[in-house]
Coordinates of C-alpha atoms in Angstrom, one line a residue:
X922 CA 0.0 0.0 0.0
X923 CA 2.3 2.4 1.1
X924 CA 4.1 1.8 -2.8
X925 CA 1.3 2.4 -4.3
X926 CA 0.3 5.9 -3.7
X927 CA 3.6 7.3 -4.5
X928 CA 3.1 5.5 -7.7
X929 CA -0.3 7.6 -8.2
X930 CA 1.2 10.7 -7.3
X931 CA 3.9 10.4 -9.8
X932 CA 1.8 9.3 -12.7
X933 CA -0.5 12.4 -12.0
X934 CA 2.2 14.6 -11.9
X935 CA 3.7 13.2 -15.5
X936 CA 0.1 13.4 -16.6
X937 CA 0.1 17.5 -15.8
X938 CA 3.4 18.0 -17.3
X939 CA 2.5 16.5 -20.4
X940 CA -1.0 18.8 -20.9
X941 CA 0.7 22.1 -19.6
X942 CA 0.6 24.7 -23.1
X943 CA 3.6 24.6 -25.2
X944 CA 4.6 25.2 -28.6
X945 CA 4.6 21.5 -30.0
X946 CA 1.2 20.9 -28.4
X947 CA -0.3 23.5 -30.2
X948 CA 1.4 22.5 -33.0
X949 CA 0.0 18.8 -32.9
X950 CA -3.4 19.9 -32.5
X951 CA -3.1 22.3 -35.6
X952 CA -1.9 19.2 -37.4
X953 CA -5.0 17.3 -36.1
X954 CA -7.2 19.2 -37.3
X955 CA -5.4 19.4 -40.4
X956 CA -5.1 23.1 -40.3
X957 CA -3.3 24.4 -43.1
X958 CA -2.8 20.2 -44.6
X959 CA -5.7 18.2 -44.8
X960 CA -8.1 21.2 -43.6
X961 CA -10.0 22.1 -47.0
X962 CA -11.5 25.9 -46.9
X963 CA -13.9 25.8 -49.5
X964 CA -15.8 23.4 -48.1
X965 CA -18.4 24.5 -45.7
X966 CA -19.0 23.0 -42.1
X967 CA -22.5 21.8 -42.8
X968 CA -24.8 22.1 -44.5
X969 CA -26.6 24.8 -43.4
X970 CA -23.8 27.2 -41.5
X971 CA -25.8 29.4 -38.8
X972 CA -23.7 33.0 -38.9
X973 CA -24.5 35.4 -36.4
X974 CA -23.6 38.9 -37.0
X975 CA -23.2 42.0 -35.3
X976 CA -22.1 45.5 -36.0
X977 CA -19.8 47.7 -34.1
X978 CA -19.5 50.9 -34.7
X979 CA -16.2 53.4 -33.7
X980 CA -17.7 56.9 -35.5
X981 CA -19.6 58.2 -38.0
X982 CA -17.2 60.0 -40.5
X983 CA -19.8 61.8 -42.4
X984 CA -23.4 61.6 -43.6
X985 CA -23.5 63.8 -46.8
X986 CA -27.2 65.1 -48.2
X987 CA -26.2 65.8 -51.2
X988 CA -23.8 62.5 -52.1
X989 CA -26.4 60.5 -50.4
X990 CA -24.0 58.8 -48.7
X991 CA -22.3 57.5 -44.8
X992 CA -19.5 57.0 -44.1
X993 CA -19.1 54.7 -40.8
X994 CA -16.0 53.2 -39.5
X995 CA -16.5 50.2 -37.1
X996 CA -16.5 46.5 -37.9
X997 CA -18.1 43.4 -37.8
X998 CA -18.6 40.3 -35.7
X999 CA -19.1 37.3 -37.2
X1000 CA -20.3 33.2 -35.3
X1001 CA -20.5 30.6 -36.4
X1002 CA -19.8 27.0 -35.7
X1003 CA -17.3 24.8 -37.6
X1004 CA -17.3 21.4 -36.6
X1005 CA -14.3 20.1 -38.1
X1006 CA -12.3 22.5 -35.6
X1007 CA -13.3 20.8 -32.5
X1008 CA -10.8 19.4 -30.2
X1009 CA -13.5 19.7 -26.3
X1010 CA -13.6 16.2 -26.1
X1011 CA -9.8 15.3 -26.7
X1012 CA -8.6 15.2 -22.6
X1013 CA -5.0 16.2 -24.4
X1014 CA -5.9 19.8 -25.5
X1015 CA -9.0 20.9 -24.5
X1016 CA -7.7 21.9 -20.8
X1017 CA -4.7 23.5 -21.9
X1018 CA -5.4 24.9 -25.0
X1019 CA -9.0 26.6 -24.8
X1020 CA -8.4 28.5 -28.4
X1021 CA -6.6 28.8 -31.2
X1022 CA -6.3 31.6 -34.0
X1023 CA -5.9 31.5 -37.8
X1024 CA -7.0 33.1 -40.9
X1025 CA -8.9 33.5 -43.3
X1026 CA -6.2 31.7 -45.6
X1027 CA -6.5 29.1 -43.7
X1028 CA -10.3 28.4 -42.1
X1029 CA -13.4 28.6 -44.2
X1030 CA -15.2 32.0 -43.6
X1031 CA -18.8 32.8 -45.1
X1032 CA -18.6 35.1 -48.4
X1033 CA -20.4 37.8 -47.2
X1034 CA -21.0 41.7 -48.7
X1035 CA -22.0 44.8 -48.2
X1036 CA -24.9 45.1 -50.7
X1037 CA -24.8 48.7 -50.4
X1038 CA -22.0 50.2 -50.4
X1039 CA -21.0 52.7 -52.7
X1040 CA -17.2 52.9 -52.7
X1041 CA -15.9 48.8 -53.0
X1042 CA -18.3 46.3 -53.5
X1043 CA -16.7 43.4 -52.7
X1044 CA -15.9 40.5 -50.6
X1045 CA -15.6 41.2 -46.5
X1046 CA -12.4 40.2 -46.1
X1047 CA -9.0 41.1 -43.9
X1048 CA -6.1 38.2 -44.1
X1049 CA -4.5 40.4 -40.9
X1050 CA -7.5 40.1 -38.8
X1051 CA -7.2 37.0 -37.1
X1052 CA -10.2 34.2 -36.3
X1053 CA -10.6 33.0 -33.1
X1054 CA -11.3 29.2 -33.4
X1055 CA -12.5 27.8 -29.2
X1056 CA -12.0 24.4 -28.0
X1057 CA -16.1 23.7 -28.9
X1058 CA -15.6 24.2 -32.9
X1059 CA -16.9 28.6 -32.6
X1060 CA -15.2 30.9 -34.5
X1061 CA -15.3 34.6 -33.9
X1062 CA -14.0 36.6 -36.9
X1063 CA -13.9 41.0 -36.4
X1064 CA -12.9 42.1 -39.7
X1065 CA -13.1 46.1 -40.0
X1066 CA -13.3 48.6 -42.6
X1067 CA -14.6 51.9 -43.6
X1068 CA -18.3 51.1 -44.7
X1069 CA -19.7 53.8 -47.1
X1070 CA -22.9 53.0 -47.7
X1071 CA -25.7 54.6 -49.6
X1072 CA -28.5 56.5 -48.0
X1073 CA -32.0 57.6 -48.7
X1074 CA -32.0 60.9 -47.2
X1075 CA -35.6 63.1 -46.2
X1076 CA -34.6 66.5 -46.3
X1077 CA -37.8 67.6 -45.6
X1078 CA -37.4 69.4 -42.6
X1079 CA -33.7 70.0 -43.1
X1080 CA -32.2 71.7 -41.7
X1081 CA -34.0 70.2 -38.3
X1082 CA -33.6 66.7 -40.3
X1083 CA -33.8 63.3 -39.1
X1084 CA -31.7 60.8 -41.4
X1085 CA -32.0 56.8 -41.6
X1086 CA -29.1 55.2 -43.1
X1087 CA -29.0 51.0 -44.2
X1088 CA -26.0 48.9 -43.7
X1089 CA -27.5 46.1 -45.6
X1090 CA -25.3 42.3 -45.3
X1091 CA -26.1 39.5 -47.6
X1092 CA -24.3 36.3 -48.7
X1093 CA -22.5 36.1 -52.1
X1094 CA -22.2 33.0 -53.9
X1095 CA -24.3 31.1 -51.2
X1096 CA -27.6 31.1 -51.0
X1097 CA -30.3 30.9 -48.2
X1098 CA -29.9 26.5 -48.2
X1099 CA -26.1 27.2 -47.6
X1100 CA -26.0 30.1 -45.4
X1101 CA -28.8 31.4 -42.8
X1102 CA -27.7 34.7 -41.1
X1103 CA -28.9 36.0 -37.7
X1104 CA -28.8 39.0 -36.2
X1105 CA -26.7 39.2 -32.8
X1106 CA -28.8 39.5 -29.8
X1107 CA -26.8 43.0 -29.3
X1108 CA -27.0 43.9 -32.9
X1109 CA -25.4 47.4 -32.4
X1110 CA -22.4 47.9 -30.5
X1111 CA -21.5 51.5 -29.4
X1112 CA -18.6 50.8 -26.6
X1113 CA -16.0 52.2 -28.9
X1114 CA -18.0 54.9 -30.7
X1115 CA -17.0 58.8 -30.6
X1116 CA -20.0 61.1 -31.0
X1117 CA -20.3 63.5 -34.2
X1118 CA -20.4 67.4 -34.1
X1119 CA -22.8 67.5 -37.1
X1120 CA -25.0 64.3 -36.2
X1121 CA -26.1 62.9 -32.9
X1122 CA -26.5 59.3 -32.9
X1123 CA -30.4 58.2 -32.2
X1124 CA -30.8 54.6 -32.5
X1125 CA -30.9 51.6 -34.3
X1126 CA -33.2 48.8 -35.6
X1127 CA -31.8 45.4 -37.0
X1128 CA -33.9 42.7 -38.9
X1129 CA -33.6 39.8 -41.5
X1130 CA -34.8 39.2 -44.6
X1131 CA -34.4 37.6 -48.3
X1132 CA -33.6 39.1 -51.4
X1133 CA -34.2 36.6 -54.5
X1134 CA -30.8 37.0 -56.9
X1135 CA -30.9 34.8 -60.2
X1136 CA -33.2 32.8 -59.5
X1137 CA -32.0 31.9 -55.8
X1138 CA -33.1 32.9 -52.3
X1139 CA -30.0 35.0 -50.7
X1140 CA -30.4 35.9 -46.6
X1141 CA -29.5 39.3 -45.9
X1142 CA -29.3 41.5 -42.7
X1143 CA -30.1 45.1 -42.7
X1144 CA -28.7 47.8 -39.7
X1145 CA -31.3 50.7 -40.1
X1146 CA -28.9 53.6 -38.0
X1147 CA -30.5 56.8 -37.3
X1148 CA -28.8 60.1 -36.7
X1149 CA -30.4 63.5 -35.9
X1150 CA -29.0 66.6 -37.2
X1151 CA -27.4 69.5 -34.8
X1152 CA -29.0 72.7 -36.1
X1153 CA -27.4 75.6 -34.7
X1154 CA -24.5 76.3 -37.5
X1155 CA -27.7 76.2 -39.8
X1156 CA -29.9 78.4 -37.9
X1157 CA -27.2 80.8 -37.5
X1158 CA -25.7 81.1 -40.9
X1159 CA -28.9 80.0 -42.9
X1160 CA -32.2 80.5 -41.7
X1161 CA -31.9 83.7 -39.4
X1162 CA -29.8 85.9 -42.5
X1163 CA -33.3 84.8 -44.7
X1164 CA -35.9 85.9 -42.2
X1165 CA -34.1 89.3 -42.2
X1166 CA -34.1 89.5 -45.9
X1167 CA -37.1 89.0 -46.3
X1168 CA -37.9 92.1 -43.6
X1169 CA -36.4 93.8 -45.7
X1170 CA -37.9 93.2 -48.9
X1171 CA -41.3 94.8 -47.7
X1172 CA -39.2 97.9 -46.7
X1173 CA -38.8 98.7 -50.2
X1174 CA -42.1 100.6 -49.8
X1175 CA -41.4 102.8 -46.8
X1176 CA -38.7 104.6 -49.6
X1177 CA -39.9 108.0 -51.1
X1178 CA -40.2 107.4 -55.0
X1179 CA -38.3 110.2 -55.7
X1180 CA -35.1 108.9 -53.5
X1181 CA -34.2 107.0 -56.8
X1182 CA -33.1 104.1 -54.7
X1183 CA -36.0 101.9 -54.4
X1184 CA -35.1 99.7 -57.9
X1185 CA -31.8 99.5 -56.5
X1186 CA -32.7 97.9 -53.1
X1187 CA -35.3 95.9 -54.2
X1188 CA -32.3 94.5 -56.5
X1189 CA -30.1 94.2 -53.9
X1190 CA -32.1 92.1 -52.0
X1191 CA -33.0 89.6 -54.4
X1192 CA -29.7 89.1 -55.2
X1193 CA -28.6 88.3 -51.9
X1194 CA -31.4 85.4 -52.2
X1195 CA -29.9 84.1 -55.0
X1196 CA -26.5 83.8 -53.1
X1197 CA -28.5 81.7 -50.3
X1198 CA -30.0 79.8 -52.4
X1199 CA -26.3 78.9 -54.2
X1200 CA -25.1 77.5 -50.5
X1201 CA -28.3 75.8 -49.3
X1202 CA -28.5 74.4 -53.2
X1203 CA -25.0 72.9 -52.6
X1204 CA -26.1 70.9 -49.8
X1205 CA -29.2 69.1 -51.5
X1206 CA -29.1 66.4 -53.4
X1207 CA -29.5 66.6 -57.3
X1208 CA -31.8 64.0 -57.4
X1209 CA -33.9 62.8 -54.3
X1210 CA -37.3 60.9 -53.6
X1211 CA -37.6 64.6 -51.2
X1212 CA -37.0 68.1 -51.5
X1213 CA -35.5 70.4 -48.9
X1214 CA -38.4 72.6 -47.3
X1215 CA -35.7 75.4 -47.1
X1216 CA -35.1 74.8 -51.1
X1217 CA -38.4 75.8 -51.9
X1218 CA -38.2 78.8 -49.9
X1219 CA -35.6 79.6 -52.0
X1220 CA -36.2 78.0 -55.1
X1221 CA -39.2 80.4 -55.5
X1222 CA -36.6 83.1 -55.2
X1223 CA -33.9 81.6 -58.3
X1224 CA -34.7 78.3 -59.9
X1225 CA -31.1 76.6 -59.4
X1226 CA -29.7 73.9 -61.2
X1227 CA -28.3 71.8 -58.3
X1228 CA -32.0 71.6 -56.8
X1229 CA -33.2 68.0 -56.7
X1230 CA -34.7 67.5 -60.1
X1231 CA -37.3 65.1 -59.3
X1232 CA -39.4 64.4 -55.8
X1233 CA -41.9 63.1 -54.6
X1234 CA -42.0 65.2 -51.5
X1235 CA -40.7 68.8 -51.4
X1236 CA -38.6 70.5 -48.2
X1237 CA -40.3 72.7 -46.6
X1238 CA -37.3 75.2 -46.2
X1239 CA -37.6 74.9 -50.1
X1240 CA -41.0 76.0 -49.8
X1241 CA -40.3 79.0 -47.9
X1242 CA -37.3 80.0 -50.1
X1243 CA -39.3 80.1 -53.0
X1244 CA -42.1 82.1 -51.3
X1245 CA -39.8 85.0 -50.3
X1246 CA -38.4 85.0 -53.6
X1247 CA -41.3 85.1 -55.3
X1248 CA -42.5 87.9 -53.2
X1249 CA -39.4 89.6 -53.4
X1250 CA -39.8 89.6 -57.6
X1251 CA -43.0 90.8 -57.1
X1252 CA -42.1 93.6 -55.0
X1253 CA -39.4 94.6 -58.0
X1254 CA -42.3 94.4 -60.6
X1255 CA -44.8 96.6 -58.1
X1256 CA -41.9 99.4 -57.4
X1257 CA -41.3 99.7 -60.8
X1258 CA -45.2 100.3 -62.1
X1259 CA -45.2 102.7 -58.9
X1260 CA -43.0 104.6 -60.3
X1261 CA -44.0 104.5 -63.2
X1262 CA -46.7 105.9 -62.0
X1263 CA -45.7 109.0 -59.6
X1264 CA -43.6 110.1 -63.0
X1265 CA -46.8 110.2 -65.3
X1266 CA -47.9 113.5 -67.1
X1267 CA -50.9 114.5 -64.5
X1268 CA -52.5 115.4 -67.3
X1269 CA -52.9 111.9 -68.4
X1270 CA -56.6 110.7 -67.4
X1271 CA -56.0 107.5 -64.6
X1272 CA -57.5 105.0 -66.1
X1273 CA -61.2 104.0 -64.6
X1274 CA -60.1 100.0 -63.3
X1275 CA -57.1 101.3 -61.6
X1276 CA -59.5 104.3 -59.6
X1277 CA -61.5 101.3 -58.5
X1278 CA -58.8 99.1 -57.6
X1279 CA -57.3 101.7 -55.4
X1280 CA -60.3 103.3 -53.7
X1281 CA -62.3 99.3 -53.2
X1282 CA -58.8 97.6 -52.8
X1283 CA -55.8 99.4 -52.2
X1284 CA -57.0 102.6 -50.0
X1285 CA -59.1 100.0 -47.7
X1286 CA -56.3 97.8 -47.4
X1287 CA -53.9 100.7 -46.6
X1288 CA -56.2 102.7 -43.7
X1289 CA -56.4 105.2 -46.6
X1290 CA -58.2 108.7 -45.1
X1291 CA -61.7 107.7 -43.6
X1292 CA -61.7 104.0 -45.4
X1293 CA -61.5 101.0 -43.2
X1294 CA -58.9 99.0 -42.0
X1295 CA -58.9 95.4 -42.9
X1296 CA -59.3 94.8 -38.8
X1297 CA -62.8 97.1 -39.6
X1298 CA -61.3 100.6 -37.3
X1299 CA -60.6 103.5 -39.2
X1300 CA -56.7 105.8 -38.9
X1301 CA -58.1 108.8 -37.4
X1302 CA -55.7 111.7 -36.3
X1303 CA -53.3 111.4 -33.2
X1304 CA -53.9 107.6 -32.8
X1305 CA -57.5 108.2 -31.9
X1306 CA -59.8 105.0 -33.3
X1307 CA -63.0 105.3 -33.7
X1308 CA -65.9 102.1 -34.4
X1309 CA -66.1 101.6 -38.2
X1310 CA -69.9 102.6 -39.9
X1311 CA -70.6 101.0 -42.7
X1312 CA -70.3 102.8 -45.9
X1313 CA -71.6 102.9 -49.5
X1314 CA -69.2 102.3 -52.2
X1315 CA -70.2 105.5 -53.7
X1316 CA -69.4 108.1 -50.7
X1317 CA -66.1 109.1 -51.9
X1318 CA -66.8 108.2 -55.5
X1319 CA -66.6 112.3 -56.5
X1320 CA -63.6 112.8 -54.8
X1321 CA -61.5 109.5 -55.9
X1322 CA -62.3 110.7 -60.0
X1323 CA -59.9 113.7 -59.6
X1324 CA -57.0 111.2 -58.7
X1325 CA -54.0 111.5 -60.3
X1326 CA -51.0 109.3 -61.0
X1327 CA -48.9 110.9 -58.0
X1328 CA -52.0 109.7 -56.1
X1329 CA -51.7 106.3 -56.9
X1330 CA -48.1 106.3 -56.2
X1331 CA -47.8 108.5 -52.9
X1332 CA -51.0 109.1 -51.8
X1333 CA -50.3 112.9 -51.5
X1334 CA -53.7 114.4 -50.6
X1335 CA -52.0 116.2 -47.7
X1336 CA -52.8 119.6 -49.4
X1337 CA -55.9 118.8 -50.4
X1338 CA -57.4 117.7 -47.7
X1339 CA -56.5 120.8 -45.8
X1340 CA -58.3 123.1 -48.3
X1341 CA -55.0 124.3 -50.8
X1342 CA -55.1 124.0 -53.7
X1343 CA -53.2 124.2 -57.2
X1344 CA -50.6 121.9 -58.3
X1345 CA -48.7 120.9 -55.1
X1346 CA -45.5 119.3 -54.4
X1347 CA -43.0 118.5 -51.7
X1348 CA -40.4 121.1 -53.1
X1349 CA -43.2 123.8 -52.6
X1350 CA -42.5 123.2 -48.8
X1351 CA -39.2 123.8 -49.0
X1352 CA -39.2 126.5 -51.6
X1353 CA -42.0 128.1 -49.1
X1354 CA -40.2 127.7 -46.1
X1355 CA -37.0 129.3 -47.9
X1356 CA -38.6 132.4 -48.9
X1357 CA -40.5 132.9 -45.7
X1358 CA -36.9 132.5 -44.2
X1359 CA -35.5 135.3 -46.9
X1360 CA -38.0 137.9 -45.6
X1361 CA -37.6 137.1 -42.0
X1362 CA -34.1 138.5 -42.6
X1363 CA -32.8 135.2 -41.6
X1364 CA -29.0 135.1 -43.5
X1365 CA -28.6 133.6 -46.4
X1366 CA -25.5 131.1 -45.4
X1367 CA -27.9 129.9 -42.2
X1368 CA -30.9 129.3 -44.6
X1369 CA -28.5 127.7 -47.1
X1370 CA -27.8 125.1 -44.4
X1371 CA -30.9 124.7 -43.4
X1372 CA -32.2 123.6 -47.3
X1373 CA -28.8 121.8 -47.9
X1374 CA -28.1 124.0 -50.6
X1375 CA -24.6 124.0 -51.0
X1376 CA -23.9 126.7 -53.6
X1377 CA -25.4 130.5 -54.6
X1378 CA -28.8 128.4 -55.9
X1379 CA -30.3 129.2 -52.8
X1380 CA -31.0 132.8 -53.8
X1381 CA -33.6 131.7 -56.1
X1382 CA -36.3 131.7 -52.7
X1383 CA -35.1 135.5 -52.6
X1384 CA -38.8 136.6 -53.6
X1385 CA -40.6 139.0 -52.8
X1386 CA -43.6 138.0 -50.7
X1387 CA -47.3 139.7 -51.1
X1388 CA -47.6 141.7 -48.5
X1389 CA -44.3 143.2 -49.3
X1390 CA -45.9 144.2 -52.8
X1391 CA -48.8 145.5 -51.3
X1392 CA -46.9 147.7 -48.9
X1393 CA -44.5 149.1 -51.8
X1394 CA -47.7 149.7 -54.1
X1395 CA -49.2 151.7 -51.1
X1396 CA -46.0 154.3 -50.9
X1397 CA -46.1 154.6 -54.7
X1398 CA -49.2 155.9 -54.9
X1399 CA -49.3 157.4 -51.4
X1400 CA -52.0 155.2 -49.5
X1401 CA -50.1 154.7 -47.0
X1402 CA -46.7 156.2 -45.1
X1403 CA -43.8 152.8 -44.6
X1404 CA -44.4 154.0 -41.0
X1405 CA -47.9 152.3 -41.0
X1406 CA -49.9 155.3 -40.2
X1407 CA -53.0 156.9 -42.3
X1408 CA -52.6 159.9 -44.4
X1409 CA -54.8 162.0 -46.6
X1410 CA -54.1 161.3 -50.1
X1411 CA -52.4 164.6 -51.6
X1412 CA -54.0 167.0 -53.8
X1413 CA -52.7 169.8 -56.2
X1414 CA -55.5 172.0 -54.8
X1415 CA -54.6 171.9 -51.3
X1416 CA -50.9 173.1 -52.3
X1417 CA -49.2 169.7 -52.1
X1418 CA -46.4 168.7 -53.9
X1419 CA -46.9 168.0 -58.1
X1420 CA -45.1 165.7 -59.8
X1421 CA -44.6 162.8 -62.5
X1422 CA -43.2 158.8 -62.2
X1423 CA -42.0 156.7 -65.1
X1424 CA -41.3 152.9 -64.8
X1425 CA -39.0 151.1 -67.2
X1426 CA -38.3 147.5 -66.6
X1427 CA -35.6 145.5 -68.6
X1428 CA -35.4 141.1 -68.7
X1429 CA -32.3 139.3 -67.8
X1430 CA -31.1 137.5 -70.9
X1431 CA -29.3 134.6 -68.7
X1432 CA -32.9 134.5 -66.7
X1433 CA -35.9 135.0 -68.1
X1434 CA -38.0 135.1 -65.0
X1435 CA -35.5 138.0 -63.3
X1436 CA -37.5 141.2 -64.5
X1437 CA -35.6 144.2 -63.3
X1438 CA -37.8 147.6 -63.0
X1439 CA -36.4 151.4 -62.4
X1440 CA -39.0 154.0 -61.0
X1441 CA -38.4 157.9 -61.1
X1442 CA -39.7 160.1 -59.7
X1443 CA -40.1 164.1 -60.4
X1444 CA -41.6 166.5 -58.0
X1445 CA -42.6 170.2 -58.6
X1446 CA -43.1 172.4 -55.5

């Protein structure tokens, strides 16, 4: 007895020597299996090889509208079992030696593709990434890459987008009989991925399917990834500048007609659509099942080339471009007949539709005098507002047929409405304002700043008022004294003073308005 069980102990202690890891065990179990000899890789495990696939991804390099296109960098991980590469039941390796690793030069991999890429549509494959190959027959294979994969992009809403992109994995070569593919129980993998400063990652959906290919069922996995876009470069550089521009389309209007700048701004303006339009067109694609909302926006402002060219469903930033535009062409074609209009001979009848559309219309629309705001209160003096009464269509039909085409244009019934009248225009203010200045003895450098004249052509208000007239004609003929009191009109009888006047007036060649006039006078006593 007491022989014995040293005997034991020894044995077991050869035994654990022998199944310790080392390089020639590894070796004979690689020859075993016939690994790289008798191992043949093109023929498959069974007959119906189970692969379970997952997909990890590392970052999302770019998602481009207009290519229609992602970019994702991750990789794959790939199970599946291979019988033939099973050593768990041989007591010589499978305690010491729990895995192996090989190629894909050396072990039979599934053929599979990424059916939608874009860039290399070819066979997954990566001889440096090594397979992991357990004791039970499983073998893991990661091979990575940069996926670019093509993508049905919505740009409806862009830029507050939402994008769905496929990564869609089928067989090649083997059909559904050979090959079913499963989807990992963690599909998506996201412990290595970095977030993106244009895309925020949302979620992900993962299903399988079958796609028929000549005439033979193929399995196929598709990764549905969606990303949400980060607005606020847009809104800050896009969307804002537009809203402002198309303020100040409408602002053409507040111009005077005679500033000779409205053509000019209303020009301006549109053109500064068109250069929106150029950006925002370079980020749509040329041809989508969608069109951006702000395209339409502002295609209605410039029909570009490098808008989609066919949809289904149109943006609506398109939408809103193209409205702006539209109304800022409008407002160009509505300056210009206004002007045309205030620069009309008033002589020239208005014609009878354009009185009606202006006093039914226009002067309604506009809180015109006594008509009625569209909100049904009237503009009265200093803010004051006052119930609406109804009113015939023919109250103000006498007044509204004297309109002219500066009425149309400018709505000047300032002077008429106050009780003056003649031809009136806003240079008689100034021209008034001048000569009442002149004969206040205001001085002439003073009133030439006040007008802005800045040379001598401020004289031309020198005028001489009526009352001056009146006064002068007075002393000539002796009504009245320049002292302002009454005196009896002279008389030859009573012994007063006899004499003659002459008046001789001459006209300035240079200006025929100037009349110059000399008086003399001759007095007997």
């Amino acid at each position: 007895m007491n022989v014995v069980i040293p005997f034991l102990l020894l044995t077991t202690a050869v035994k654990n020597v022998h199944t310790a890891y080392s390089y020639a065990l590894e070796d004979n179990l690689r020859t075993s299996l016939g690994i790289g000899t008798t191992y043949n890789l093109f023929v498959r495990p069974l007959s119906q090889v189970n692969v379970t696939v997952a997909l990890n991804i590392i970052t999302l390099n770019s998602l481009s509208i207009s290519d229609q296109a992602m970019s994702l960098a991750g990789y794959l991980t790939m199970f599946w079992d291979d019988q033939r590469l099973d050593w768990s039941q041989d007591a010589t390796y499978n305690t010491s030696i729990p895995a192996i690793y090989s190629n894909e030069e050396n072990i039979w991999r599934p053929a599979l593709i990424i059916e939608n890429s874009v860039s290399d549509i070819s066979i997954v494959s990566d001889a440096n990434v090594l397979m992991k190959i357990q004791s039970g027959g499983s073998v893991i294979w990661t091979p990575s890459g940069i996926y670019i994969t093509h993508c049905e992009t919505d740009v409806t809403y862009y830029p507050f987008d939402t994008q769905s992109c496929d990564v869609i994995i089928t067989t090649w070569g083997y059909t559904s009989i050979e090959i079913a593919l499963y989807v990992a129980q963690e599909a998506v993998r996201l412990e290595y991925y970095k977030e993106n400063g244009e895309w925020k990652y949302q979620g992900f959906s993962a299903y399988t399917t079958s796609n028929t290919r000549e005439g033979s069922s193929t399995p196929e996995i598709t990764f549905t990834l969606t990303f949400k876009r980060r607005p606020v470069f847009h809104v800050l550089n896009s969307l804002i500048p537009m809203v402002l521009l198309a303020f100040l389309s409408s602002m053409v209007f507040k111009l005077p007609p005679d500033s000779g700048e409205r053509i000019g701004y209303s020009l301006t303006v549109l053109l500064a659509y068109a250069v929106y339009l150029t950006i925002i067109s370079d980020n749509m694609p040329s041809s989508s099942s969608s069109t951006s909302v702000l395209s339409k926006y502002a295609y209605l402002t410039i029909i570009s080339d490098n808008m989609p060219s066919s949809s289904t469903s149109t943006s609506v930033l398109t939408i809103y471009l193209l409205f702006v535009l539209a109304l800022g062409v409008l407002s160009v074609i509505i300056t210009i007949y206004v002007l045309d209009c205030h620069h009309k001979d008033e002589q020239l009848p208005v014609p009878k539709w354009l009185i009606k559309m202006s006093t039914s219309c226009l002067a309604k629309f506009a809180c015109w005098k006594d008509n009625s705001c569209l909100c049904g209160r009237k503009v009265q003096p200093y803010g004051e507002a006052k119930e609406s009464v109804p009113e015939t269509t023919d109250k103000h039909s006498g007044e509204y047929d004297s309109l002219t085409w500066k009425d149309i244009s400018t709505v000047k019934r300032l002077c008429t409405s106050i009780g003056l009248t003649g031809k009136r225009t806003n240079h008689s203010l100034r021209a008034s304002a001048a000569t009442r200045l002149y004969n206040a003895g205001i001085e002439e450098q003073r009133l030439a700043e006040t007008t802005g004249h800045r040379s001598n052509a401020v004289r031309v208000y020198k005028r001489t008022s009526a009352d001056q007239q009146i006064e002068a004609s007075n002393i000539l003929y002796g009504l009245r004294p320049s002292d302002g009191s009454k005196k009896a009109k002279p008389s030859a009888a009573a012994g007063a003073p006899v004499g003659s006047a002459s008046v001789e007036c001459s006209t300035d060649e240079s200006d025929k308005k100037n009349v110059t006039c000399n008086f003399s006078f001759n007095f007997s006593l």
